[in-house]
mmCIF file of C-alpha atoms in Angstrom:
data_model
loop_
_atom_site.group_PDB
_atom_site.id
_atom_site.type_symbol
_atom_site.label_atom_id
_atom_site.label_comp_id
_atom_site.label_asym_id
_atom_site.label_seq_id
_atom_site.Cartn_x
_atom_site.Cartn_y
_atom_site.Cartn_z
ATOM 1 C CA MET A 1 -56.969 27.332 -41.859
ATOM 2 C CA PRO A 2 -54.487 29.053 -39.514
ATOM 3 C CA GLY A 3 -55.070 32.622 -38.541
ATOM 4 C CA LEU A 4 -57.492 34.682 -36.527
ATOM 5 C CA SER A 5 -60.480 32.886 -34.994
ATOM 6 C CA LEU A 6 -63.403 33.325 -32.661
ATOM 7 C CA GLY A 7 -63.104 31.393 -29.399
ATOM 8 C CA ILE A 8 -65.792 29.887 -27.249
ATOM 9 C CA CYS A 9 -65.957 29.597 -23.501
ATOM 10 C CA ASP A 10 -69.108 28.020 -22.026
ATOM 11 C CA ARG A 11 -70.421 29.453 -18.797
ATOM 12 C CA ALA A 12 -74.091 28.957 -17.980
ATOM 13 C CA LEU A 13 -75.749 31.691 -15.945
ATOM 14 C CA ALA A 14 -77.700 30.873 -12.819
ATOM 15 C CA PRO A 15 -81.341 29.938 -13.674
ATOM 16 C CA GLY A 16 -83.572 32.949 -13.319
ATOM 17 C CA GLY A 17 -80.713 34.974 -11.867
ATOM 18 C CA ASP A 18 -79.357 38.387 -12.691
ATOM 19 C CA ALA A 19 -76.472 38.894 -15.131
ATOM 20 C CA PRO A 20 -73.257 38.303 -13.149
ATOM 21 C CA GLU A 21 -70.740 41.103 -12.766
ATOM 22 C CA TRP A 22 -67.740 38.755 -13.109
ATOM 23 C CA VAL A 23 -67.736 36.030 -15.782
ATOM 24 C CA GLN A 24 -65.193 33.316 -16.566
ATOM 25 C CA LEU A 25 -63.680 33.920 -20.014
ATOM 26 C CA PHE A 26 -61.149 31.065 -20.198
ATOM 27 C CA PRO A 27 -60.285 28.046 -18.046
ATOM 28 C CA GLU A 28 -56.740 27.373 -16.928
ATOM 29 C CA GLY A 29 -54.248 25.779 -19.329
ATOM 30 C CA ARG A 30 -55.301 23.764 -22.380
ATOM 31 C CA MET A 31 -58.938 23.377 -23.468
ATOM 32 C CA THR A 32 -60.756 21.392 -26.163
ATOM 33 C CA GLY A 33 -63.946 22.552 -27.898
ATOM 34 C CA ARG A 34 -66.879 20.470 -29.073
ATOM 35 C CA ASP A 35 -65.612 20.963 -32.631
ATOM 36 C CA GLY A 36 -62.358 19.187 -31.676
ATOM 37 C CA ARG A 37 -60.035 22.173 -31.751
ATOM 38 C CA GLU A 38 -57.628 22.823 -28.889
ATOM 39 C CA PHE A 39 -56.470 26.102 -27.360
ATOM 40 C CA ASP A 40 -54.040 26.973 -24.584
ATOM 41 C CA LEU A 41 -54.252 29.774 -22.030
ATOM 42 C CA ALA A 42 -50.463 29.631 -21.681
ATOM 43 C CA ASP A 43 -49.862 33.215 -20.481
ATOM 44 C CA PRO A 44 -52.976 34.868 -19.002
ATOM 45 C CA ALA A 45 -50.858 37.704 -17.573
ATOM 46 C CA ALA A 46 -49.923 38.759 -21.127
ATOM 47 C CA LEU A 47 -53.628 39.045 -22.042
ATOM 48 C CA VAL A 48 -54.246 41.220 -18.985
ATOM 49 C CA LEU A 49 -51.235 43.430 -19.851
ATOM 50 C CA ALA A 50 -52.378 43.886 -23.458
ATOM 51 C CA PHE A 51 -55.898 44.806 -22.289
ATOM 52 C CA GLN A 52 -54.598 47.330 -19.749
ATOM 53 C CA SER A 53 -52.184 48.857 -22.269
ATOM 54 C CA SER A 54 -54.930 49.433 -24.845
ATOM 55 C CA GLY A 55 -57.048 51.466 -22.413
ATOM 56 C CA VAL A 56 -60.234 50.451 -24.288
ATOM 57 C CA ASP A 57 -63.193 48.435 -22.967
ATOM 58 C CA LEU A 58 -63.903 45.255 -24.950
ATOM 59 C CA PRO A 59 -67.408 44.793 -26.440
ATOM 60 C CA ILE A 60 -69.840 41.960 -25.780
ATOM 61 C CA ASP A 61 -72.396 41.626 -28.610
ATOM 62 C CA TYR A 62 -75.049 39.124 -29.683
ATOM 63 C CA GLU A 63 -74.036 36.011 -31.667
ATOM 64 C CA HIS A 64 -70.601 37.481 -32.566
ATOM 65 C CA GLN A 65 -72.106 40.021 -34.954
ATOM 66 C CA ASN A 66 -69.142 42.320 -34.389
ATOM 67 C CA ASP A 67 -66.883 39.669 -35.954
ATOM 68 C CA ARG A 68 -69.101 39.085 -39.005
ATOM 69 C CA PRO A 69 -68.717 41.654 -41.824
ATOM 70 C CA GLU A 70 -72.106 40.706 -43.318
ATOM 71 C CA ALA A 71 -73.849 41.537 -40.024
ATOM 72 C CA LYS A 72 -72.332 45.030 -39.984
ATOM 73 C CA LEU A 73 -73.736 45.717 -43.464
ATOM 74 C CA ASN A 74 -77.263 45.419 -42.070
ATOM 75 C CA GLY A 75 -76.838 48.330 -39.677
ATOM 76 C CA PRO A 76 -75.384 49.062 -36.227
ATOM 77 C CA VAL A 77 -74.323 46.101 -34.114
ATOM 78 C CA PRO A 78 -75.745 46.622 -30.598
ATOM 79 C CA ALA A 79 -73.633 45.905 -27.551
ATOM 80 C CA ALA A 80 -74.876 43.643 -24.777
ATOM 81 C CA GLY A 81 -72.185 44.873 -22.401
ATOM 82 C CA TRP A 82 -68.570 45.946 -22.008
ATOM 83 C CA ILE A 83 -65.632 44.174 -20.410
ATOM 84 C CA LYS A 84 -64.170 46.761 -18.040
ATOM 85 C CA GLU A 85 -61.536 44.739 -16.191
ATOM 86 C CA LEU A 86 -59.641 41.434 -16.389
ATOM 87 C CA LYS A 87 -58.196 39.363 -13.564
ATOM 88 C CA ILE A 88 -56.512 35.997 -13.092
ATOM 89 C CA ALA A 89 -58.300 33.901 -10.480
ATOM 90 C CA ALA A 90 -59.135 30.303 -9.669
ATOM 91 C CA GLY A 91 -60.500 28.691 -12.801
ATOM 92 C CA GLY A 92 -58.618 30.857 -15.328
ATOM 93 C CA LEU A 93 -59.200 34.363 -16.701
ATOM 94 C CA TRP A 94 -62.217 36.415 -15.546
ATOM 95 C CA GLY A 95 -63.765 39.643 -16.787
ATOM 96 C CA ARG A 96 -65.848 42.297 -15.045
ATOM 97 C CA VAL A 97 -68.801 43.190 -17.289
ATOM 98 C CA ASP A 98 -70.985 46.295 -17.394
ATOM 99 C CA TRP A 99 -74.199 44.850 -18.931
ATOM 100 C CA THR A 100 -76.835 46.857 -20.798
ATOM 101 C CA ALA A 101 -80.411 46.843 -19.483
ATOM 102 C CA THR A 102 -81.564 44.760 -22.459
ATOM 103 C CA ALA A 103 -78.888 42.113 -21.904
ATOM 104 C CA ARG A 104 -79.695 41.915 -18.183
ATOM 105 C CA GLU A 105 -83.317 41.231 -19.025
ATOM 106 C CA LEU A 106 -82.476 38.606 -21.657
ATOM 107 C CA ILE A 107 -80.094 36.817 -19.299
ATOM 108 C CA GLY A 108 -82.516 37.048 -16.392
ATOM 109 C CA ASN A 109 -85.250 35.455 -18.534
ATOM 110 C CA ARG A 110 -82.787 32.751 -19.692
ATOM 111 C CA GLU A 111 -83.188 33.895 -23.312
ATOM 112 C CA TYR A 112 -79.375 33.881 -23.463
ATOM 113 C CA ARG A 113 -77.373 31.474 -21.332
ATOM 114 C CA TYR A 114 -73.854 31.372 -22.722
ATOM 115 C CA LEU A 115 -70.946 33.759 -23.263
ATOM 116 C CA SER A 116 -68.393 33.198 -26.055
ATOM 117 C CA PRO A 117 -65.066 35.078 -25.946
ATOM 118 C CA SER A 118 -63.598 36.215 -29.268
ATOM 119 C CA PHE A 119 -59.815 35.784 -29.283
ATOM 120 C CA LEU A 120 -56.669 35.347 -31.374
ATOM 121 C CA PHE A 121 -54.428 32.297 -31.074
ATOM 122 C CA HIS A 122 -51.084 31.093 -32.430
ATOM 123 C CA PRO A 123 -51.718 28.694 -35.361
ATOM 124 C CA LYS A 124 -48.952 26.275 -34.297
ATOM 125 C CA THR A 125 -48.919 26.313 -30.489
ATOM 126 C CA LYS A 126 -52.644 27.169 -30.143
ATOM 127 C CA ALA A 127 -51.662 29.643 -27.408
ATOM 128 C CA ILE A 128 -54.266 32.385 -26.884
ATOM 129 C CA VAL A 129 -52.490 35.713 -27.453
ATOM 130 C CA ARG A 130 -55.231 38.377 -27.314
ATOM 131 C CA LEU A 131 -58.838 38.783 -26.185
ATOM 132 C CA LYS A 132 -60.981 40.725 -28.705
ATOM 133 C CA GLY A 133 -64.316 40.708 -26.864
ATOM 134 C CA ALA A 134 -67.192 38.255 -26.477
ATOM 135 C CA GLY A 135 -70.734 37.479 -27.575
ATOM 136 C CA LEU A 136 -73.941 36.205 -26.013
ATOM 137 C CA VAL A 137 -74.783 32.997 -27.897
ATOM 138 C CA HIS A 138 -77.025 29.920 -27.844
ATOM 139 C CA ASN A 139 -74.609 27.201 -29.029
ATOM 140 C CA PRO A 140 -71.547 26.654 -26.797
ATOM 141 C CA ASN A 141 -68.337 25.067 -28.033
ATOM 142 C CA LEU A 142 -65.957 24.533 -25.118
ATOM 143 C CA HIS A 143 -66.865 22.215 -22.266
ATOM 144 C CA LEU A 144 -66.713 24.824 -19.505
ATOM 145 C CA ALA A 145 -68.896 26.543 -16.972
ATOM 146 C CA ALA A 146 -69.288 29.688 -19.156
ATOM 147 C CA LEU A 147 -70.983 31.257 -22.321
ATOM 148 C CA ALA A 148 -70.106 30.620 -26.187
ATOM 149 C CA SER A 149 -70.543 29.841 -30.018
ATOM 150 C CA GLN A 150 -68.557 27.703 -32.408
ATOM 151 C CA GLU A 151 -65.733 29.472 -34.167
ATOM 152 C CA ASP A 152 -65.679 30.974 -37.634
ATOM 153 C CA ALA A 153 -62.381 31.848 -39.295
ATOM 154 C CA MET A 154 -61.739 35.540 -39.841
ATOM 155 C CA PRO A 155 -60.399 36.754 -43.224
ATOM 156 C CA PRO A 156 -56.598 36.440 -43.655
ATOM 157 C CA GLU A 157 -54.460 39.294 -44.856
ATOM 158 C CA THR A 158 -54.440 39.906 -48.613
ATOM 159 C CA THR A 159 -51.448 38.426 -50.476
ATOM 160 C CA PRO A 160 -51.093 37.149 -54.052
ATOM 161 C CA ALA A 161 -51.650 33.568 -52.864
ATOM 162 C CA ALA A 162 -54.593 34.647 -50.720
ATOM 163 C CA ALA A 163 -56.091 36.488 -53.696
ATOM 164 C CA ARG A 164 -55.949 33.310 -55.797
ATOM 165 C CA TYR A 165 -57.548 31.424 -52.937
ATOM 166 C CA ALA A 166 -60.385 33.979 -52.772
ATOM 167 C CA ARG A 167 -60.924 33.845 -56.543
ATOM 168 C CA LEU A 168 -61.120 30.056 -56.412
ATOM 169 C CA ALA A 169 -63.728 30.255 -53.640
ATOM 170 C CA GLU A 170 -65.737 32.729 -55.723
ATOM 171 C CA ALA A 171 -65.566 30.474 -58.792
ATOM 172 C CA LEU A 172 -66.915 27.615 -56.700
ATOM 173 C CA LYS A 173 -69.770 29.891 -55.543
ATOM 174 C CA LEU A 174 -68.546 29.833 -51.941
ATOM 175 C CA GLY A 175 -68.062 32.690 -49.526
ATOM 176 C CA PRO A 176 -64.635 34.327 -48.967
ATOM 177 C CA ASP A 177 -64.330 32.565 -45.594
ATOM 178 C CA ALA A 178 -64.796 29.035 -47.054
ATOM 179 C CA THR A 179 -62.512 26.400 -45.564
ATOM 180 C CA GLU A 180 -60.214 24.129 -47.554
ATOM 181 C CA GLU A 181 -62.515 21.163 -46.885
ATOM 182 C CA GLU A 182 -65.546 23.063 -48.213
ATOM 183 C CA MET A 183 -63.703 24.112 -51.376
ATOM 184 C CA LEU A 184 -62.432 20.607 -52.092
ATOM 185 C CA ALA A 185 -65.899 19.151 -51.492
ATOM 186 C CA ALA A 186 -67.494 21.703 -53.856
ATOM 187 C CA LEU A 187 -64.860 20.988 -56.496
ATOM 188 C CA ALA A 188 -65.448 17.232 -56.189
ATOM 189 C CA GLU A 189 -69.196 17.741 -56.658
ATOM 190 C CA LEU A 190 -68.614 19.781 -59.816
ATOM 191 C CA LEU A 191 -66.261 17.181 -61.231
ATOM 192 C CA LYS A 192 -68.750 14.440 -60.443
ATOM 193 C CA ALA A 193 -71.590 16.313 -62.139
ATOM 194 C CA LYS A 194 -69.463 17.006 -65.214
ATOM 195 C CA GLY A 195 -67.943 13.543 -65.366
ATOM 196 C CA ALA A 196 -64.760 12.810 -63.466
ATOM 197 C CA ASP A 197 -63.215 10.950 -66.407
ATOM 198 C CA ALA A 198 -63.373 13.904 -68.779
ATOM 199 C CA PRO A 199 -63.474 17.251 -66.925
ATOM 200 C CA ASP A 200 -63.452 20.463 -68.930
ATOM 201 C CA PRO A 201 -59.911 21.882 -68.417
ATOM 202 C CA ALA A 202 -61.209 25.391 -69.153
ATOM 203 C CA ARG A 203 -63.570 25.241 -66.154
ATOM 204 C CA PHE A 204 -62.142 22.789 -63.615
ATOM 205 C CA VAL A 205 -58.814 22.357 -61.855
ATOM 206 C CA PRO A 206 -57.435 19.000 -60.644
ATOM 207 C CA VAL A 207 -57.738 18.416 -56.909
ATOM 208 C CA GLU A 208 -53.959 17.989 -56.641
ATOM 209 C CA THR A 209 -53.463 21.453 -58.144
ATOM 210 C CA VAL A 210 -55.917 22.978 -55.685
ATOM 211 C CA GLN A 211 -54.188 21.283 -52.764
ATOM 212 C CA ALA A 212 -50.795 22.551 -53.948
ATOM 213 C CA MET A 213 -52.249 26.058 -54.311
ATOM 214 C CA LEU A 214 -53.658 25.952 -50.784
ATOM 215 C CA ALA A 215 -50.361 24.689 -49.389
ATOM 216 C CA GLU A 216 -48.490 27.490 -51.201
ATOM 217 C CA ARG A 217 -50.914 30.068 -49.841
ATOM 218 C CA ASN A 218 -50.567 28.874 -46.241
ATOM 219 C CA LEU A 219 -46.771 28.744 -46.503
ATOM 220 C CA THR A 220 -46.652 32.259 -47.991
ATOM 221 C CA LEU A 221 -48.847 33.656 -45.234
ATOM 222 C CA ALA A 222 -46.899 31.943 -42.456
ATOM 223 C CA THR A 223 -43.470 32.916 -43.834
ATOM 224 C CA ALA A 224 -44.362 36.564 -44.436
ATOM 225 C CA SER A 225 -46.051 36.894 -41.054
ATOM 226 C CA GLU A 226 -43.171 35.248 -39.188
ATOM 227 C CA GLY A 227 -40.556 37.383 -40.961
ATOM 228 C CA ARG A 228 -42.270 40.685 -40.130
ATOM 229 C CA ALA A 229 -42.970 39.547 -36.595
ATOM 230 C CA THR A 230 -39.325 38.621 -35.991
ATOM 231 C CA GLU A 231 -38.100 42.043 -37.195
ATOM 232 C CA LYS A 232 -40.692 44.016 -35.207
ATOM 233 C CA VAL A 233 -40.173 42.058 -31.990
ATOM 234 C CA ALA A 234 -36.383 42.401 -32.281
ATOM 235 C CA ASP A 235 -36.776 46.167 -32.705
ATOM 236 C CA ALA A 236 -39.145 46.406 -29.727
ATOM 237 C CA LEU A 237 -36.710 44.368 -27.613
ATOM 238 C CA ARG A 238 -33.748 46.518 -28.713
ATOM 239 C CA ARG A 239 -35.635 49.717 -27.788
ATOM 240 C CA GLY A 240 -36.766 48.398 -24.406
ATOM 241 C CA TYR A 241 -40.517 48.096 -25.054
ATOM 242 C CA ILE A 242 -40.463 44.413 -24.100
ATOM 243 C CA SER A 243 -38.175 42.254 -21.980
ATOM 244 C CA PRO A 244 -36.422 39.087 -23.193
ATOM 245 C CA ALA A 245 -38.988 37.062 -21.219
ATOM 246 C CA MET A 246 -41.807 38.613 -23.286
ATOM 247 C CA LYS A 247 -40.217 37.780 -26.664
ATOM 248 C CA GLY A 248 -42.201 34.563 -27.249
ATOM 249 C CA TRP A 249 -45.545 36.143 -26.384
ATOM 250 C CA ALA A 250 -44.788 39.239 -28.470
ATOM 251 C CA THR A 251 -43.833 37.153 -31.524
ATOM 252 C CA ALA A 252 -47.047 35.122 -31.322
ATOM 253 C CA LEU A 253 -49.170 38.267 -30.986
ATOM 254 C CA CYS A 254 -47.417 40.018 -33.889
ATOM 255 C CA MET A 255 -47.830 36.996 -36.180
ATOM 256 C CA ASN A 256 -51.564 36.755 -35.488
ATOM 257 C CA ASP A 257 -52.479 40.436 -35.228
ATOM 258 C CA GLU A 258 -49.760 42.808 -36.367
ATOM 259 C CA ALA A 259 -51.947 45.882 -35.825
ATOM 260 C CA SER A 260 -52.575 44.888 -32.209
ATOM 261 C CA PHE A 261 -48.831 44.488 -31.596
ATOM 262 C CA ASP A 262 -48.150 47.905 -33.163
ATOM 263 C CA SER A 263 -50.834 49.427 -30.931
ATOM 264 C CA PHE A 264 -49.286 47.767 -27.868
ATOM 265 C CA VAL A 265 -45.833 49.207 -28.632
ATOM 266 C CA ALA A 266 -47.269 52.662 -29.442
ATOM 267 C CA SER A 267 -49.189 52.825 -26.155
ATOM 268 C CA THR A 268 -46.407 51.398 -23.945
ATOM 269 C CA VAL A 269 -43.413 53.208 -22.469
ATOM 270 C CA PRO A 270 -39.956 51.599 -22.972
ATOM 271 C CA ALA A 271 -39.910 50.283 -19.405
ATOM 272 C CA PHE A 272 -36.968 47.948 -20.085
ATOM 273 C CA ALA A 273 -34.703 50.457 -21.854
ATOM 274 C CA HIS A 274 -32.487 50.765 -18.776
ATOM 275 C CA LEU A 275 -31.447 47.130 -19.192
ATOM 276 C CA LEU A 276 -29.775 47.987 -22.501
ATOM 277 C CA LYS A 277 -27.676 50.997 -21.372
ATOM 278 C CA PRO A 278 -23.902 50.258 -21.390
ATOM 279 C CA SER A 279 -22.197 50.259 -18.004
ATOM 280 C CA HIS A 280 -18.980 52.248 -17.287
ATOM 281 C CA MET A 281 -17.946 49.891 -14.499
ATOM 282 C CA GLY A 282 -15.786 47.748 -16.798
ATOM 283 C CA ALA A 283 -13.671 50.654 -18.101
ATOM 284 C CA LEU A 284 -10.413 51.810 -16.508
ATOM 285 C CA PRO A 285 -10.100 55.422 -15.293
ATOM 286 C CA PRO A 286 -8.099 57.763 -17.544
ATOM 287 C CA SER A 287 -5.187 57.852 -15.120
ATOM 288 C CA SER A 288 -4.955 54.081 -14.817
ATOM 289 C CA PRO A 289 -1.419 52.677 -15.266
ATOM 290 C CA ALA A 290 -2.751 50.451 -18.027
ATOM 291 C CA THR A 291 -3.386 53.575 -20.140
ATOM 292 C CA ARG A 292 0.166 54.860 -19.999
ATOM 293 C CA THR A 293 2.470 53.676 -22.770
ATOM 294 C CA GLY A 294 5.729 53.733 -20.787
ATOM 295 C CA SER A 295 8.088 55.750 -18.545
ATOM 296 C CA GLU A 296 9.811 58.973 -19.616
ATOM 297 C CA MET A 297 13.116 57.104 -20.046
ATOM 298 C CA ALA A 298 11.537 54.505 -22.332
ATOM 299 C CA GLU A 299 9.962 57.237 -24.425
ATOM 300 C CA ALA A 300 13.316 59.035 -24.708
ATOM 301 C CA VAL A 301 15.034 55.852 -25.936
ATOM 302 C CA CYS A 302 12.266 55.413 -28.526
ATOM 303 C CA ALA A 303 12.855 58.959 -29.742
ATOM 304 C CA GLN A 304 16.666 58.360 -30.047
ATOM 305 C CA LEU A 305 16.180 55.122 -31.979
ATOM 306 C CA GLY A 306 13.403 56.496 -34.201
ATOM 307 C CA LEU A 307 10.871 54.015 -32.819
ATOM 308 C CA PRO A 308 7.162 54.803 -32.397
ATOM 309 C CA PRO A 309 6.206 55.964 -28.883
ATOM 310 C CA GLY A 310 5.181 53.083 -26.629
ATOM 311 C CA THR A 311 7.366 50.483 -28.386
ATOM 312 C CA LEU A 312 9.549 50.007 -25.281
ATOM 313 C CA LYS A 313 8.060 49.290 -21.857
ATOM 314 C CA ASP A 314 9.572 49.442 -18.407
#
């Protein structure tokens, strides 16, 4: 389902070596994971700008616990390291990591070999729009020379359609992050157990109805997100917080993570405001001949004939 997701970038550490200071987070351009999904590092400079504007180091945890609400309920989520700096270099986007002593030991002993970046991407273009952090994992997804774990969808924003979707997942005894395929499969199993020819209408819903409900939910989410994003980006452009060249990137970021876009605007100076100031170069000076309505003789004739001033010209 479209929305926020965890990304994977496979980079194996040197056997028996120390934890590297610089790690590859994404390769250049488009990439395909082992689960078949595609992503695109279309604008790495925008990711670097967003990171620098936030002024906050990005966490590296274990097995993406920081992105799993159920893991946080069990207590503090320890950090394995912190991403202190990003740079664009050969091979894609790289991060400078300050590792903890525990993580250095685990990596040195090859108890963890892969790093998986957590990121947000545009649901239609698959363009990566923001880096959230990373995790040390065992199961890589992307076919790269880096570290990672297969993605899990993050919860969408709450809307009436999304609420119905969540209630349906609960009725099917599935978690709130269940995919459409999982829900349809669970519903089919229930119908099969009950008897597909005579389902109880008080307990089961036709598959076509569920599919229509899911389609309505996705359309509602996409429309609402795109509408708010368009208004906010237009306002930021009008006030000089972004340039026209940044409009596409800003719209994608706002649609996927509105709070992150708001934080970017709040922490950024209107560096492009000067482009919007009106110029006086096109105006004529006050004493220009074009500003005078006519000669003194023409004005006198107008007065004698009862005509408005400026009616006659020389």
